[in-house]
PDB file of C-alpha atoms in Angstrom:
ATOM      1  CA  MET A   1      48.167  51.511 -10.961  1.00 65.00           C
ATOM      2  CA  PHE A   2      47.688  55.250 -10.424  1.00 75.00           C
ATOM      3  CA  THR A   3      49.178  56.356 -13.726  1.00 77.00           C
ATOM      4  CA  PRO A   4      46.781  57.859 -16.296  1.00 72.00           C
ATOM      5  CA  LYS A   5      45.744  55.693 -19.198  1.00 74.00           C
ATOM      6  CA  ILE A   6      46.716  57.556 -22.372  1.00 72.00           C
ATOM      7  CA  PRO A   7      45.509  56.127 -25.701  1.00 64.00           C
ATOM      8  CA  PRO A   8      48.179  55.064 -28.178  1.00 63.00           C
ATOM      9  CA  PRO A   9      49.182  57.736 -30.722  1.00 62.00           C
ATOM     10  CA  ASP A  10      47.424  56.057 -33.644  1.00 67.00           C
ATOM     11  CA  THR A  11      43.955  56.319 -31.986  1.00 64.00           C
ATOM     12  CA  ALA A  12      44.371  59.665 -30.228  1.00 60.00           C
ATOM     13  CA  PRO A  13      42.531  62.561 -31.952  1.00 61.00           C
ATOM     14  CA  THR A  14      44.620  65.257 -33.525  1.00 68.00           C
ATOM     15  CA  PRO A  15      44.195  68.788 -32.159  1.00 67.00           C
ATOM     16  CA  GLY A  16      42.543  70.049 -35.357  1.00 68.00           C
ATOM     17  CA  THR A  17      39.764  67.421 -35.508  1.00 68.00           C
ATOM     18  CA  SER A  18      36.575  67.160 -33.516  1.00 68.00           C
ATOM     19  CA  LEU A  19      35.144  64.027 -31.927  1.00 69.00           C
ATOM     20  CA  VAL A  20      31.571  65.177 -32.643  1.00 72.00           C
ATOM     21  CA  PRO A  21      30.434  64.792 -36.256  1.00 69.00           C
ATOM     22  CA  PRO A  22      28.739  67.857 -37.763  1.00 69.00           C
ATOM     23  CA  LEU A  23      24.948  67.854 -37.998  1.00 71.00           C
ATOM     24  CA  THR A  24      23.752  67.487 -41.574  1.00 74.00           C
ATOM     25  CA  GLY A  25      20.362  66.979 -43.115  1.00 72.00           C
ATOM     26  CA  LEU A  26      18.425  69.167 -40.680  1.00 72.00           C
ATOM     27  CA  VAL A  27      15.693  71.197 -42.344  1.00 73.00           C
ATOM     28  CA  HIS A  28      13.795  73.778 -40.324  1.00 71.00           C
ATOM     29  CA  PRO A  29      10.175  74.528 -41.247  1.00 71.00           C
ATOM     30  CA  PRO A  30       9.392  78.125 -42.209  1.00 66.00           C
ATOM     31  CA  ALA A  31       8.216  80.456 -39.465  1.00 73.00           C
ATOM     32  CA  CYS A  32       5.029  81.340 -41.301  1.00 71.00           C
ATOM     33  CA  THR A  33       2.946  79.715 -44.035  1.00 65.00           C
ATOM     34  CA  CYS A  34       2.310  82.782 -46.167  1.00 74.00           C
ATOM     35  CA  HIS A  35       3.779  82.737 -49.709  1.00 66.00           C
ATOM     36  CA  HIS A  36       6.256  79.980 -48.997  1.00 56.00           C
ATOM     37  CA  THR A  37       6.488  76.637 -50.658  1.00 63.00           C
ATOM     38  CA  PRO A  38       7.129  73.715 -48.325  1.00 60.00           C
ATOM     39  CA  VAL A  39      10.552  72.141 -48.512  1.00 62.00           C
ATOM     40  CA  ALA A  40      10.664  68.366 -48.694  1.00 61.00           C
ATOM     41  CA  PRO A  41      12.696  66.868 -45.844  1.00 58.00           C
ATOM     42  CA  THR A  42      15.873  65.129 -46.898  1.00 67.00           C
ATOM     43  CA  ALA A  43      15.810  62.538 -44.110  1.00 67.00           C
ATOM     44  CA  PRO A  44      12.752  60.655 -42.843  1.00 67.00           C
ATOM     45  CA  VAL A  45      11.532  61.837 -39.459  1.00 64.00           C
ATOM     46  CA  PRO A  46      11.379  59.008 -36.902  1.00 70.00           C
ATOM     47  CA  ALA A  47       7.911  58.220 -35.625  1.00 69.00           C
ATOM     48  CA  ALA A  48       7.055  59.214 -32.072  1.00 70.00           C
ATOM     49  CA  PRO A  49       6.944  56.344 -29.584  1.00 72.00           C
ATOM     50  CA  PRO A  50       3.436  55.170 -28.755  1.00 72.00           C
ATOM     51  CA  ALA A  51       1.936  56.907 -25.759  1.00 74.00           C
ATOM     52  CA  ARG A  52       1.449  54.909 -22.571  1.00 75.00           C
ATOM     53  CA  PRO A  53      -2.156  53.926 -22.015  1.00 76.00           C
ATOM     54  CA  ALA A  54      -3.931  55.929 -19.345  1.00 77.00           C
ATOM     55  CA  VAL A  55      -5.068  54.148 -16.200  1.00 77.00           C
ATOM     56  CA  GLN A  56      -8.811  53.705 -16.259  1.00 81.00           C
ATOM     57  CA  PHE A  57     -10.740  52.917 -13.101  1.00 81.00           C
ATOM     58  CA  THR A  58     -13.897  50.878 -13.258  1.00 89.00           C
ATOM     59  CA  PRO A  59     -16.492  51.076 -10.487  1.00 86.00           C
ATOM     60  CA  GLY A  60     -15.333  47.704  -9.207  1.00 91.00           C
ATOM     61  CA  SER A  61     -11.682  48.762  -9.023  1.00 90.00           C
ATOM     62  CA  LEU A  62     -12.648  51.985  -7.236  1.00 90.00           C
ATOM     63  CA  LEU A  63     -14.619  49.934  -4.707  1.00 93.00           C
ATOM     64  CA  VAL A  64     -11.642  47.627  -4.151  1.00 93.00           C
ATOM     65  CA  ALA A  65      -9.284  50.606  -3.748  1.00 92.00           C
ATOM     66  CA  ALA A  66     -11.616  52.268  -1.237  1.00 93.00           C
ATOM     67  CA  ALA A  67     -12.013  49.025   0.730  1.00 95.00           C
ATOM     68  CA  GLY A  68      -8.255  48.474   0.741  1.00 95.00           C
ATOM     69  CA  GLY A  69      -7.597  52.014   1.961  1.00 95.00           C
ATOM     70  CA  THR A  70     -10.194  51.625   4.697  1.00 96.00           C
ATOM     71  CA  ALA A  71      -8.647  48.322   5.792  1.00 96.00           C
ATOM     72  CA  VAL A  72      -5.175  49.863   5.951  1.00 96.00           C
ATOM     73  CA  VAL A  73      -6.441  52.805   8.029  1.00 96.00           C
ATOM     74  CA  LEU A  74      -8.278  50.482  10.421  1.00 97.00           C
ATOM     75  CA  ILE A  75      -5.282  48.167  10.857  1.00 97.00           C
ATOM     76  CA  VAL A  76      -2.828  51.018  11.428  1.00 96.00           C
ATOM     77  CA  GLY A  77      -5.262  52.648  13.862  1.00 96.00           C
ATOM     78  CA  THR A  78      -5.672  49.395  15.780  1.00 97.00           C
ATOM     79  CA  VAL A  79      -1.918  48.939  16.081  1.00 97.00           C
ATOM     80  CA  LEU A  80      -1.395  52.504  17.281  1.00 97.00           C
ATOM     81  CA  VAL A  81      -4.228  52.304  19.833  1.00 97.00           C
ATOM     82  CA  SER A  82      -2.919  48.990  21.173  1.00 97.00           C
ATOM     83  CA  MET A  83       0.566  50.479  21.560  1.00 97.00           C
ATOM     84  CA  LEU A  84      -0.906  53.459  23.438  1.00 97.00           C
ATOM     85  CA  LEU A  85      -2.932  51.113  25.652  1.00 97.00           C
ATOM     86  CA  ALA A  86       0.151  49.009  26.429  1.00 97.00           C
ATOM     87  CA  THR A  87       2.032  52.163  27.401  1.00 97.00           C
ATOM     88  CA  ALA A  88      -0.830  53.293  29.649  1.00 97.00           C
ATOM     89  CA  ILE A  89      -1.072  49.897  31.374  1.00 97.00           C
ATOM     90  CA  THR A  90       2.694  49.843  31.945  1.00 97.00           C
ATOM     91  CA  ALA A  91       2.635  53.363  33.388  1.00 97.00           C
ATOM     92  CA  ALA A  92      -0.253  52.472  35.713  1.00 97.00           C
ATOM     93  CA  SER A  93       1.484  49.332  36.988  1.00 97.00           C
ATOM     94  CA  VAL A  94       4.709  51.249  37.611  1.00 97.00           C
ATOM     95  CA  ALA A  95       2.712  53.855  39.538  1.00 97.00           C
ATOM     96  CA  VAL A  96       1.037  51.174  41.688  1.00 97.00           C
ATOM     97  CA  CYS A  97       4.422  49.565  42.386  1.00 96.00           C
ATOM     98  CA  ALA A  98       5.832  52.958  43.389  1.00 95.00           C
ATOM     99  CA  VAL A  99       2.937  53.581  45.820  1.00 94.00           C
ATOM    100  CA  VAL A 100       3.307  50.136  47.387  1.00 92.00           C
ATOM    101  CA  LEU A 101       7.079  50.497  47.799  1.00 91.00           C
ATOM    102  CA  ARG A 102       6.662  53.969  49.276  1.00 90.00           C
ATOM    103  CA  SER A 103       4.147  52.716  51.824  1.00 88.00           C
ATOM    104  CA  LEU A 104       6.387  49.798  52.751  1.00 86.00           C
ATOM    105  CA  LEU A 105       9.486  51.957  53.175  1.00 87.00           C
ATOM    106  CA  ASN A 106       7.741  54.765  55.108  1.00 86.00           C
ATOM    107  CA  ARG A 107       6.064  52.617  57.772  1.00 75.00           C
ATOM    108  CA  PRO A 108       8.119  49.543  58.549  1.00 65.00           C
ATOM    109  CA  ASN A 109       7.055  49.385  62.214  1.00 65.00           C
ATOM    110  CA  ASN A 110       3.300  49.663  61.679  1.00 59.00           C
ATOM    111  CA  ARG A 111       2.760  46.031  60.861  1.00 54.00           C
TER     112      ARG A 111
END
């Protein structure tokens, strides 16, 4: 299970050969265009892939995006404010309970 997988001798490359074929058919354009004749390429150059279309916003889509962003901000703000309010109410009720317990424990005979 942990032994290396070695290819059989008939498919293994010999030490003198390379697995990468040599590049052929590449023609470089001249560095300048003065007094040179253009060389015809030997292989056809593949066409570039079509460019992705750019996103275009219409006034209606901008209005929808602005309204959606405003709605998200208002909803998140409402949730955060309600969480803060719940924390404040809980803290106030714990404080009232602490004051009541303190008054009950400090003066048991005053009733």
